[in-house]
Amino acid sequence: MDRIARLADQTDVIVPKVLEAGGKVVLEQVRSGLHSVLSGESTGELEDSLGLSPAGLDRKGDFNVKIGFEEPRSDGKSNAMLASVLEHGKHGQPPRPFLKAAKAAARAPATAAMVAVLDSEVGKL
């Protein structure tokens, strides 16, 4: 009962660690997928702008982490827009999806990473 009580007291500390562990796995899958669809002429700026937010509470009170692109690019264009064009294509440019594949590939390893961190944190109580 003491461990359960301590777990409840530590939720705001443990949940961000768990989410960040899963987020790191997904981030690496997205980074790998993005790298595989970029041409040899890429400046690397899109890849370099990809990152993981710290875990935090959203407006609804739910914890989450986000994977996204820093904005704006040095040329003033939007990294998110360029990533969307890669993912979905545009007139004269076929889609080169990397996000959907990363999501599917990262599901099991991210879950495993989060379970491992949760088990470790609960074990410390």
mmCIF file of N, CA and C in Angstrom:
data_model
loop_
_atom_site.group_PDB
_atom_site.id
_atom_site.type_symbol
_atom_site.label_atom_id
_atom_site.label_comp_id
_atom_site.label_asym_id
_atom_site.label_seq_id
_atom_site.Cartn_x
_atom_site.Cartn_y
_atom_site.Cartn_z
ATOM 1 N N MET A 1 0.822 -1.193 0.000
ATOM 2 C CA MET A 1 0.000 0.000 0.000
ATOM 3 C C MET A 1 0.870 1.262 0.000
ATOM 4 N N ASP A 2 2.008 1.167 0.712
ATOM 5 C CA ASP A 2 2.902 2.333 0.744
ATOM 6 C C ASP A 2 3.444 2.636 -0.651
ATOM 7 N N ARG A 3 3.791 1.573 -1.410
ATOM 8 C CA ARG A 3 4.317 1.780 -2.766
ATOM 9 C C ARG A 3 3.258 2.411 -3.663
ATOM 10 N N ILE A 4 2.020 1.971 -3.532
ATOM 11 C CA ILE A 4 0.933 2.545 -4.338
ATOM 12 C C ILE A 4 0.743 4.007 -3.981
ATOM 13 N N ALA A 5 0.803 4.327 -2.708
ATOM 14 C CA ALA A 5 0.661 5.721 -2.281
ATOM 15 C C ALA A 5 1.817 6.570 -2.812
ATOM 16 N N ARG A 6 3.044 6.015 -2.747
ATOM 17 C CA ARG A 6 4.195 6.758 -3.275
ATOM 18 C C ARG A 6 4.098 6.917 -4.785
ATOM 19 N N LEU A 7 3.585 5.880 -5.458
ATOM 20 C CA LEU A 7 3.395 5.973 -6.907
ATOM 21 C C LEU A 7 2.457 7.123 -7.249
ATOM 22 N N ALA A 8 1.375 7.232 -6.523
ATOM 23 C CA ALA A 8 0.429 8.327 -6.761
ATOM 24 C C ALA A 8 1.089 9.677 -6.530
ATOM 25 N N ASP A 9 1.938 9.757 -5.512
ATOM 26 C CA ASP A 9 2.632 11.017 -5.211
ATOM 27 C C ASP A 9 3.678 11.368 -6.260
ATOM 28 N N GLN A 10 4.204 10.355 -6.954
ATOM 29 C CA GLN A 10 5.288 10.559 -7.911
ATOM 30 C C GLN A 10 4.827 10.566 -9.367
ATOM 31 N N THR A 11 3.540 10.499 -9.610
ATOM 32 C CA THR A 11 3.023 10.432 -10.976
ATOM 33 C C THR A 11 3.561 11.565 -11.843
ATOM 34 N N ASP A 12 3.590 12.775 -11.314
ATOM 35 C CA ASP A 12 4.050 13.922 -12.099
ATOM 36 C C ASP A 12 5.536 13.862 -12.426
ATOM 37 N N VAL A 13 6.273 13.009 -11.745
ATOM 38 C CA VAL A 13 7.694 12.822 -12.019
ATOM 39 C C VAL A 13 7.908 11.624 -12.939
ATOM 40 N N ILE A 14 7.166 10.553 -12.693
ATOM 41 C CA ILE A 14 7.369 9.302 -13.426
ATOM 42 C C ILE A 14 6.820 9.368 -14.847
ATOM 43 N N VAL A 15 5.618 9.886 -15.015
ATOM 44 C CA VAL A 15 4.979 9.892 -16.338
ATOM 45 C C VAL A 15 5.829 10.629 -17.377
ATOM 46 N N PRO A 16 6.379 11.818 -17.088
ATOM 47 C CA PRO A 16 7.238 12.451 -18.098
ATOM 48 C C PRO A 16 8.446 11.610 -18.494
ATOM 49 N N LYS A 17 9.053 10.907 -17.538
ATOM 50 C CA LYS A 17 10.199 10.051 -17.860
ATOM 51 C C LYS A 17 9.781 8.922 -18.802
ATOM 52 N N VAL A 18 8.619 8.345 -18.528
ATOM 53 C CA VAL A 18 8.107 7.250 -19.352
ATOM 54 C C VAL A 18 7.824 7.744 -20.765
ATOM 55 N N LEU A 19 7.147 8.877 -20.883
ATOM 56 C CA LEU A 19 6.808 9.415 -22.203
ATOM 57 C C LEU A 19 8.048 9.817 -22.990
ATOM 58 N N GLU A 20 9.020 10.408 -22.322
ATOM 59 C CA GLU A 20 10.238 10.810 -23.025
ATOM 60 C C GLU A 20 11.015 9.598 -23.530
ATOM 61 N N ALA A 21 10.986 8.492 -22.787
ATOM 62 C CA ALA A 21 11.658 7.269 -23.240
ATOM 63 C C ALA A 21 11.016 6.776 -24.537
ATOM 64 N N GLY A 22 9.701 6.752 -24.579
ATOM 65 C CA GLY A 22 9.005 6.344 -25.801
ATOM 66 C C GLY A 22 9.204 7.339 -26.925
ATOM 67 N N GLY A 23 9.194 8.617 -26.579
ATOM 68 C CA GLY A 23 9.382 9.660 -27.586
ATOM 69 C C GLY A 23 10.736 9.588 -28.257
ATOM 70 N N LYS A 24 11.763 9.242 -27.503
ATOM 71 C CA LYS A 24 13.110 9.120 -28.078
ATOM 72 C C LYS A 24 13.174 8.004 -29.117
ATOM 73 N N VAL A 25 12.482 6.913 -28.840
ATOM 74 C CA VAL A 25 12.450 5.800 -29.796
ATOM 75 C C VAL A 25 11.751 6.236 -31.081
ATOM 76 N N VAL A 26 10.609 6.895 -30.934
ATOM 77 C CA VAL A 26 9.858 7.358 -32.107
ATOM 78 C C VAL A 26 10.672 8.396 -32.872
ATOM 79 N N LEU A 27 11.317 9.310 -32.155
ATOM 80 C CA LEU A 27 12.137 10.336 -32.804
ATOM 81 C C LEU A 27 13.212 9.706 -33.676
ATOM 82 N N GLU A 28 13.877 8.691 -33.180
ATOM 83 C CA GLU A 28 14.930 8.050 -33.969
ATOM 84 C C GLU A 28 14.360 7.354 -35.203
ATOM 85 N N GLN A 29 13.179 6.784 -35.096
ATOM 86 C CA GLN A 29 12.544 6.174 -36.266
ATOM 87 C C GLN A 29 12.179 7.233 -37.294
ATOM 88 N N VAL A 30 11.643 8.362 -36.834
ATOM 89 C CA VAL A 30 11.292 9.448 -37.749
ATOM 90 C C VAL A 30 12.554 9.992 -38.408
ATOM 91 N N ARG A 31 13.595 10.202 -37.614
ATOM 92 C CA ARG A 31 14.863 10.719 -38.145
ATOM 93 C C ARG A 31 15.433 9.776 -39.207
ATOM 94 N N SER A 32 15.403 8.485 -38.930
ATOM 95 C CA SER A 32 15.900 7.494 -39.877
ATOM 96 C C SER A 32 15.069 7.494 -41.158
ATOM 97 N N GLY A 33 13.753 7.527 -41.007
ATOM 98 C CA GLY A 33 12.876 7.556 -42.176
ATOM 99 C C GLY A 33 13.057 8.818 -42.999
ATOM 100 N N LEU A 34 13.205 9.945 -42.325
ATOM 101 C CA LEU A 34 13.417 11.213 -43.033
ATOM 102 C C LEU A 34 14.725 11.164 -43.806
ATOM 103 N N HIS A 35 15.760 10.673 -43.170
ATOM 104 C CA HIS A 35 17.063 10.583 -43.831
ATOM 105 C C HIS A 35 16.983 9.713 -45.092
ATOM 106 N N SER A 36 16.201 8.644 -45.022
ATOM 107 C CA SER A 36 16.121 7.726 -46.158
ATOM 108 C C SER A 36 15.371 8.309 -47.356
ATOM 109 N N VAL A 37 14.506 9.299 -47.132
ATOM 110 C CA VAL A 37 13.750 9.857 -48.260
ATOM 111 C C VAL A 37 14.369 11.139 -48.815
ATOM 112 N N LEU A 38 15.334 11.705 -48.115
ATOM 113 C CA LEU A 38 15.956 12.935 -48.607
ATOM 114 C C LEU A 38 16.965 12.632 -49.701
ATOM 115 N N SER A 39 17.092 13.564 -50.619
ATOM 116 C CA SER A 39 18.044 13.391 -51.717
ATOM 117 C C SER A 39 19.446 13.765 -51.250
ATOM 118 N N GLY A 40 20.413 13.422 -52.058
ATOM 119 C CA GLY A 40 21.799 13.756 -51.756
ATOM 120 C C GLY A 40 22.070 15.246 -51.795
ATOM 121 N N GLU A 41 21.135 16.005 -52.350
ATOM 122 C CA GLU A 41 21.285 17.455 -52.441
ATOM 123 C C GLU A 41 20.742 18.168 -51.213
ATOM 124 N N SER A 42 20.240 17.435 -50.246
ATOM 125 C CA SER A 42 19.659 18.015 -49.039
ATOM 126 C C SER A 42 20.714 18.800 -48.267
ATOM 127 N N THR A 43 20.299 19.925 -47.688
ATOM 128 C CA THR A 43 21.210 20.739 -46.882
ATOM 129 C C THR A 43 21.379 20.187 -45.481
ATOM 130 N N GLY A 44 20.467 19.301 -45.063
ATOM 131 C CA GLY A 44 20.504 18.759 -43.705
ATOM 132 C C GLY A 44 19.749 19.605 -42.705
ATOM 133 N N GLU A 45 19.258 20.763 -43.158
ATOM 134 C CA GLU A 45 18.574 21.667 -42.245
ATOM 135 C C GLU A 45 17.263 21.072 -41.728
ATOM 136 N N LEU A 46 16.543 20.356 -42.577
ATOM 137 C CA LEU A 46 15.286 19.746 -42.147
ATOM 138 C C LEU A 46 15.565 18.670 -41.093
ATOM 139 N N GLU A 47 16.545 17.824 -41.351
ATOM 140 C CA GLU A 47 16.904 16.783 -40.383
ATOM 141 C C GLU A 47 17.372 17.386 -39.061
ATOM 142 N N ASP A 48 18.171 18.435 -39.142
ATOM 143 C CA ASP A 48 18.705 19.068 -37.936
ATOM 144 C C ASP A 48 17.618 19.743 -37.102
ATOM 145 N N SER A 49 16.536 20.144 -37.746
ATOM 146 C CA SER A 49 15.484 20.849 -37.020
ATOM 147 C C SER A 49 14.521 19.905 -36.310
ATOM 148 N N LEU A 50 14.618 18.611 -36.575
ATOM 149 C CA LEU A 50 13.734 17.626 -35.975
ATOM 150 C C LEU A 50 14.098 17.435 -34.511
ATOM 151 N N GLY A 51 13.096 17.447 -33.639
ATOM 152 C CA GLY A 51 13.386 17.297 -32.224
ATOM 153 C C GLY A 51 12.198 16.808 -31.418
ATOM 154 N N LEU A 52 12.441 16.600 -30.141
ATOM 155 C CA LEU A 52 11.465 16.092 -29.192
ATOM 156 C C LEU A 52 11.243 17.139 -28.114
ATOM 157 N N SER A 53 9.978 17.451 -27.844
ATOM 158 C CA SER A 53 9.675 18.406 -26.782
ATOM 159 C C SER A 53 9.806 17.714 -25.427
ATOM 160 N N PRO A 54 10.043 18.493 -24.381
ATOM 161 C CA PRO A 54 9.994 17.889 -23.047
ATOM 162 C C PRO A 54 8.556 17.452 -22.754
ATOM 163 N N ALA A 55 8.403 16.428 -21.954
ATOM 164 C CA ALA A 55 7.059 15.986 -21.572
ATOM 165 C C ALA A 55 6.409 17.079 -20.729
ATOM 166 N N GLY A 56 5.152 17.312 -20.983
ATOM 167 C CA GLY A 56 4.434 18.334 -20.232
ATOM 168 C C GLY A 56 2.943 18.111 -20.297
ATOM 169 N N LEU A 57 2.231 18.921 -19.573
ATOM 170 C CA LEU A 57 0.778 18.854 -19.547
ATOM 171 C C LEU A 57 0.199 19.718 -20.651
ATOM 172 N N ASP A 58 -0.815 19.197 -21.326
ATOM 173 C CA ASP A 58 -1.516 20.011 -22.315
ATOM 174 C C ASP A 58 -2.697 20.722 -21.641
ATOM 175 N N ARG A 59 -3.483 21.429 -22.423
ATOM 176 C CA ARG A 59 -4.610 22.197 -21.876
ATOM 177 C C ARG A 59 -5.663 21.317 -21.207
ATOM 178 N N LYS A 60 -5.749 20.063 -21.633
ATOM 179 C CA LYS A 60 -6.724 19.138 -21.057
ATOM 180 C C LYS A 60 -6.219 18.496 -19.766
ATOM 181 N N GLY A 61 -4.955 18.724 -19.429
ATOM 182 C CA GLY A 61 -4.378 18.105 -18.244
ATOM 183 C C GLY A 61 -3.740 16.763 -18.512
ATOM 184 N N ASP A 62 -3.562 16.417 -19.793
ATOM 185 C CA ASP A 62 -2.932 15.161 -20.168
ATOM 186 C C ASP A 62 -1.444 15.385 -20.425
ATOM 187 N N PHE A 63 -0.625 14.429 -20.027
ATOM 188 C CA PHE A 63 0.796 14.486 -20.326
ATOM 189 C C PHE A 63 1.025 14.071 -21.776
ATOM 190 N N ASN A 64 1.980 14.705 -22.441
ATOM 191 C CA ASN A 64 2.362 14.285 -23.781
ATOM 192 C C ASN A 64 3.747 14.808 -24.125
ATOM 193 N N VAL A 65 4.310 14.238 -25.154
ATOM 194 C CA VAL A 65 5.531 14.734 -25.771
ATOM 195 C C VAL A 65 5.213 14.926 -27.246
ATOM 196 N N LYS A 66 5.956 15.785 -27.893
ATOM 197 C CA LYS A 66 5.718 16.047 -29.307
ATOM 198 C C LYS A 66 7.025 15.938 -30.070
ATOM 199 N N ILE A 67 6.909 15.393 -31.266
ATOM 200 C CA ILE A 67 8.037 15.344 -32.184
ATOM 201 C C ILE A 67 7.707 16.320 -33.296
ATOM 202 N N GLY A 68 8.630 17.199 -33.592
ATOM 203 C CA GLY A 68 8.342 18.191 -34.621
ATOM 204 C C GLY A 68 9.595 18.890 -35.095
ATOM 205 N N PHE A 69 9.373 19.930 -35.871
ATOM 206 C CA PHE A 69 10.453 20.668 -36.502
ATOM 207 C C PHE A 69 10.530 22.071 -35.934
ATOM 208 N N GLU A 70 11.755 22.522 -35.655
ATOM 209 C CA GLU A 70 11.957 23.906 -35.246
ATOM 210 C C GLU A 70 11.656 24.801 -36.426
ATOM 211 N N GLU A 71 11.092 25.931 -36.164
ATOM 212 C CA GLU A 71 10.743 26.889 -37.204
ATOM 213 C C GLU A 71 11.383 28.228 -36.895
ATOM 214 N N PRO A 72 11.565 29.080 -37.842
ATOM 215 C CA PRO A 72 11.569 28.843 -39.284
ATOM 216 C C PRO A 72 12.942 28.386 -39.744
ATOM 217 N N ARG A 73 13.024 28.039 -41.011
ATOM 218 C CA ARG A 73 14.310 27.697 -41.624
ATOM 219 C C ARG A 73 15.122 28.970 -41.841
ATOM 220 N N SER A 74 16.385 28.798 -42.146
ATOM 221 C CA SER A 74 17.234 29.974 -42.390
ATOM 222 C C SER A 74 16.777 30.751 -43.618
ATOM 223 N N ASP A 75 16.096 30.060 -44.563
ATOM 224 C CA ASP A 75 15.606 30.752 -45.754
ATOM 225 C C ASP A 75 14.189 31.301 -45.574
ATOM 226 N N GLY A 76 13.630 31.167 -44.354
ATOM 227 C CA GLY A 76 12.307 31.695 -44.058
ATOM 228 C C GLY A 76 11.166 30.746 -44.357
ATOM 229 N N LYS A 77 11.449 29.630 -45.022
ATOM 230 C CA LYS A 77 10.400 28.655 -45.319
ATOM 231 C C LYS A 77 10.078 27.844 -44.065
ATOM 232 N N SER A 78 8.988 27.107 -44.129
ATOM 233 C CA SER A 78 8.547 26.301 -43.006
ATOM 234 C C SER A 78 9.060 24.868 -43.133
ATOM 235 N N ASN A 79 9.736 24.383 -42.087
ATOM 236 C CA ASN A 79 10.182 22.996 -42.063
ATOM 237 C C ASN A 79 9.005 22.038 -42.082
ATOM 238 N N ALA A 80 7.951 22.376 -41.355
ATOM 239 C CA ALA A 80 6.767 21.510 -41.313
ATOM 240 C C ALA A 80 6.135 21.399 -42.699
ATOM 241 N N MET A 81 6.108 22.493 -43.441
ATOM 242 C CA MET A 81 5.549 22.469 -44.783
ATOM 243 C C MET A 81 6.401 21.588 -45.698
ATOM 244 N N LEU A 82 7.709 21.699 -45.611
ATOM 245 C CA LEU A 82 8.591 20.874 -46.427
ATOM 246 C C LEU A 82 8.439 19.394 -46.070
ATOM 247 N N ALA A 83 8.293 19.095 -44.787
ATOM 248 C CA ALA A 83 8.085 17.710 -44.363
ATOM 249 C C ALA A 83 6.756 17.184 -44.895
ATOM 250 N N SER A 84 5.745 18.025 -44.900
ATOM 251 C CA SER A 84 4.435 17.626 -45.425
ATOM 252 C C SER A 84 4.505 17.338 -46.923
ATOM 253 N N VAL A 85 5.246 18.146 -47.653
ATOM 254 C CA VAL A 85 5.415 17.909 -49.089
ATOM 255 C C VAL A 85 6.139 16.582 -49.312
ATOM 256 N N LEU A 86 7.145 16.306 -48.504
ATOM 257 C CA LEU A 86 7.828 15.007 -48.625
ATOM 258 C C LEU A 86 6.856 13.860 -48.345
ATOM 259 N N GLU A 87 6.091 13.993 -47.294
ATOM 260 C CA GLU A 87 5.185 12.923 -46.872
ATOM 261 C C GLU A 87 4.058 12.681 -47.873
ATOM 262 N N HIS A 88 3.473 13.772 -48.392
ATOM 263 C CA HIS A 88 2.274 13.649 -49.214
ATOM 264 C C HIS A 88 2.486 13.959 -50.691
ATOM 265 N N GLY A 89 3.615 14.567 -51.020
ATOM 266 C CA GLY A 89 3.880 14.935 -52.404
ATOM 267 C C GLY A 89 3.168 16.223 -52.796
ATOM 268 N N LYS A 90 3.366 16.627 -54.030
ATOM 269 C CA LYS A 90 2.682 17.776 -54.615
ATOM 270 C C LYS A 90 2.719 17.585 -56.125
ATOM 271 N N HIS A 91 2.094 18.481 -56.844
ATOM 272 C CA HIS A 91 2.065 18.360 -58.302
ATOM 273 C C HIS A 91 3.498 18.268 -58.833
ATOM 274 N N GLY A 92 3.800 17.195 -59.515
ATOM 275 C CA GLY A 92 5.126 17.002 -60.079
ATOM 276 C C GLY A 92 6.133 16.385 -59.124
ATOM 277 N N GLN A 93 5.722 16.139 -57.908
ATOM 278 C CA GLN A 93 6.634 15.534 -56.936
ATOM 279 C C GLN A 93 5.883 14.421 -56.190
ATOM 280 N N PRO A 94 6.260 13.181 -56.433
ATOM 281 C CA PRO A 94 5.544 12.080 -55.784
ATOM 282 C C PRO A 94 5.799 12.067 -54.271
ATOM 283 N N PRO A 95 4.866 11.503 -53.522
ATOM 284 C CA PRO A 95 5.077 11.407 -52.075
ATOM 285 C C PRO A 95 6.247 10.494 -51.730
ATOM 286 N N ARG A 96 6.946 10.851 -50.685
ATOM 287 C CA ARG A 96 8.020 10.018 -50.135
ATOM 288 C C ARG A 96 7.760 9.890 -48.633
ATOM 289 N N PRO A 97 6.762 9.087 -48.289
ATOM 290 C CA PRO A 97 6.333 9.036 -46.885
ATOM 291 C C PRO A 97 7.411 8.501 -45.945
ATOM 292 N N PHE A 98 7.521 9.155 -44.805
ATOM 293 C CA PHE A 98 8.451 8.707 -43.779
ATOM 294 C C PHE A 98 7.794 8.698 -42.405
ATOM 295 N N LEU A 99 6.780 9.512 -42.188
ATOM 296 C CA LEU A 99 6.135 9.582 -40.883
ATOM 297 C C LEU A 99 5.268 8.356 -40.591
ATOM 298 N N LYS A 100 4.451 7.960 -41.546
ATOM 299 C CA LYS A 100 3.555 6.839 -41.332
ATOM 300 C C LYS A 100 4.344 5.556 -41.059
ATOM 301 N N ALA A 101 5.407 5.345 -41.821
ATOM 302 C CA ALA A 101 6.243 4.161 -41.623
ATOM 303 C C ALA A 101 6.943 4.195 -40.266
ATOM 304 N N ALA A 102 7.385 5.384 -39.863
ATOM 305 C CA ALA A 102 8.061 5.516 -38.571
ATOM 306 C C ALA A 102 7.099 5.216 -37.432
ATOM 307 N N LYS A 103 5.879 5.678 -37.566
ATOM 308 C CA LYS A 103 4.873 5.423 -36.530
ATOM 309 C C LYS A 103 4.651 3.923 -36.359
ATOM 310 N N ALA A 104 4.504 3.217 -37.454
ATOM 311 C CA ALA A 104 4.269 1.775 -37.391
ATOM 312 C C ALA A 104 5.495 1.038 -36.851
ATOM 313 N N ALA A 105 6.676 1.418 -37.307
ATOM 314 C CA ALA A 105 7.902 0.733 -36.897
ATOM 315 C C ALA A 105 8.254 0.993 -35.435
ATOM 316 N N ALA A 106 7.864 2.154 -34.914
ATOM 317 C CA ALA A 106 8.254 2.533 -33.562
ATOM 318 C C ALA A 106 7.272 2.065 -32.494
ATOM 319 N N ARG A 107 6.089 1.637 -32.889
ATOM 320 C CA ARG A 107 5.053 1.313 -31.893
ATOM 321 C C ARG A 107 5.540 0.300 -30.847
ATOM 322 N N ALA A 108 5.984 -0.852 -31.255
ATOM 323 C CA ALA A 108 6.400 -1.891 -30.298
ATOM 324 C C ALA A 108 7.660 -1.495 -29.519
ATOM 325 N N PRO A 109 8.726 -0.989 -30.180
ATOM 326 C CA PRO A 109 9.914 -0.607 -29.409
ATOM 327 C C PRO A 109 9.660 0.562 -28.447
ATOM 328 N N ALA A 110 8.815 1.502 -28.839
ATOM 329 C CA ALA A 110 8.511 2.627 -27.951
ATOM 330 C C ALA A 110 7.735 2.147 -26.734
ATOM 331 N N THR A 111 6.788 1.261 -26.971
ATOM 332 C CA THR A 111 6.020 0.703 -25.856
ATOM 333 C C THR A 111 6.937 -0.057 -24.908
ATOM 334 N N ALA A 112 7.839 -0.847 -25.458
ATOM 335 C CA ALA A 112 8.780 -1.597 -24.631
ATOM 336 C C ALA A 112 9.677 -0.666 -23.817
ATOM 337 N N ALA A 113 10.139 0.415 -24.431
ATOM 338 C CA ALA A 113 10.986 1.378 -23.723
ATOM 339 C C ALA A 113 10.207 2.047 -22.589
ATOM 340 N N MET A 114 8.961 2.391 -22.837
ATOM 341 C CA MET A 114 8.153 3.032 -21.804
ATOM 342 C C MET A 114 7.865 2.067 -20.656
ATOM 343 N N VAL A 115 7.568 0.813 -20.972
ATOM 344 C CA VAL A 115 7.309 -0.187 -19.928
ATOM 345 C C VAL A 115 8.562 -0.390 -19.081
ATOM 346 N N ALA A 116 9.729 -0.426 -19.720
ATOM 347 C CA ALA A 116 10.985 -0.614 -18.988
ATOM 348 C C ALA A 116 11.231 0.538 -18.022
ATOM 349 N N VAL A 117 11.012 1.765 -18.483
ATOM 350 C CA VAL A 117 11.223 2.926 -17.605
ATOM 351 C C VAL A 117 10.198 2.924 -16.482
ATOM 352 N N LEU A 118 8.953 2.614 -16.788
ATOM 353 C CA LEU A 118 7.920 2.559 -15.750
ATOM 354 C C LEU A 118 8.267 1.502 -14.703
ATOM 355 N N ASP A 119 8.648 0.320 -15.156
ATOM 356 C CA ASP A 119 9.027 -0.738 -14.211
ATOM 357 C C ASP A 119 10.207 -0.303 -13.344
ATOM 358 N N SER A 120 11.175 0.347 -13.951
ATOM 359 C CA SER A 120 12.340 0.817 -13.211
ATOM 360 C C SER A 120 11.957 1.856 -12.162
ATOM 361 N N GLU A 121 11.115 2.799 -12.546
ATOM 362 C CA GLU A 121 10.689 3.852 -11.626
ATOM 363 C C GLU A 121 9.831 3.296 -10.489
ATOM 364 N N VAL A 122 8.940 2.366 -10.820
ATOM 365 C CA VAL A 122 8.114 1.751 -9.777
ATOM 366 C C VAL A 122 8.997 0.932 -8.833
ATOM 367 N N GLY A 123 10.015 0.289 -9.387
ATOM 368 C CA GLY A 123 10.931 -0.485 -8.553
ATOM 369 C C GLY A 123 11.706 0.363 -7.563
ATOM 370 N N LYS A 124 11.881 1.629 -7.865
ATOM 371 C CA LYS A 124 12.615 2.529 -6.952
ATOM 372 C C LYS A 124 11.771 2.991 -5.773
ATOM 373 N N LEU A 125 10.471 2.790 -5.848
ATOM 374 C CA LEU A 125 9.577 3.275 -4.783
ATOM 375 C C LEU A 125 9.726 2.456 -3.521
#
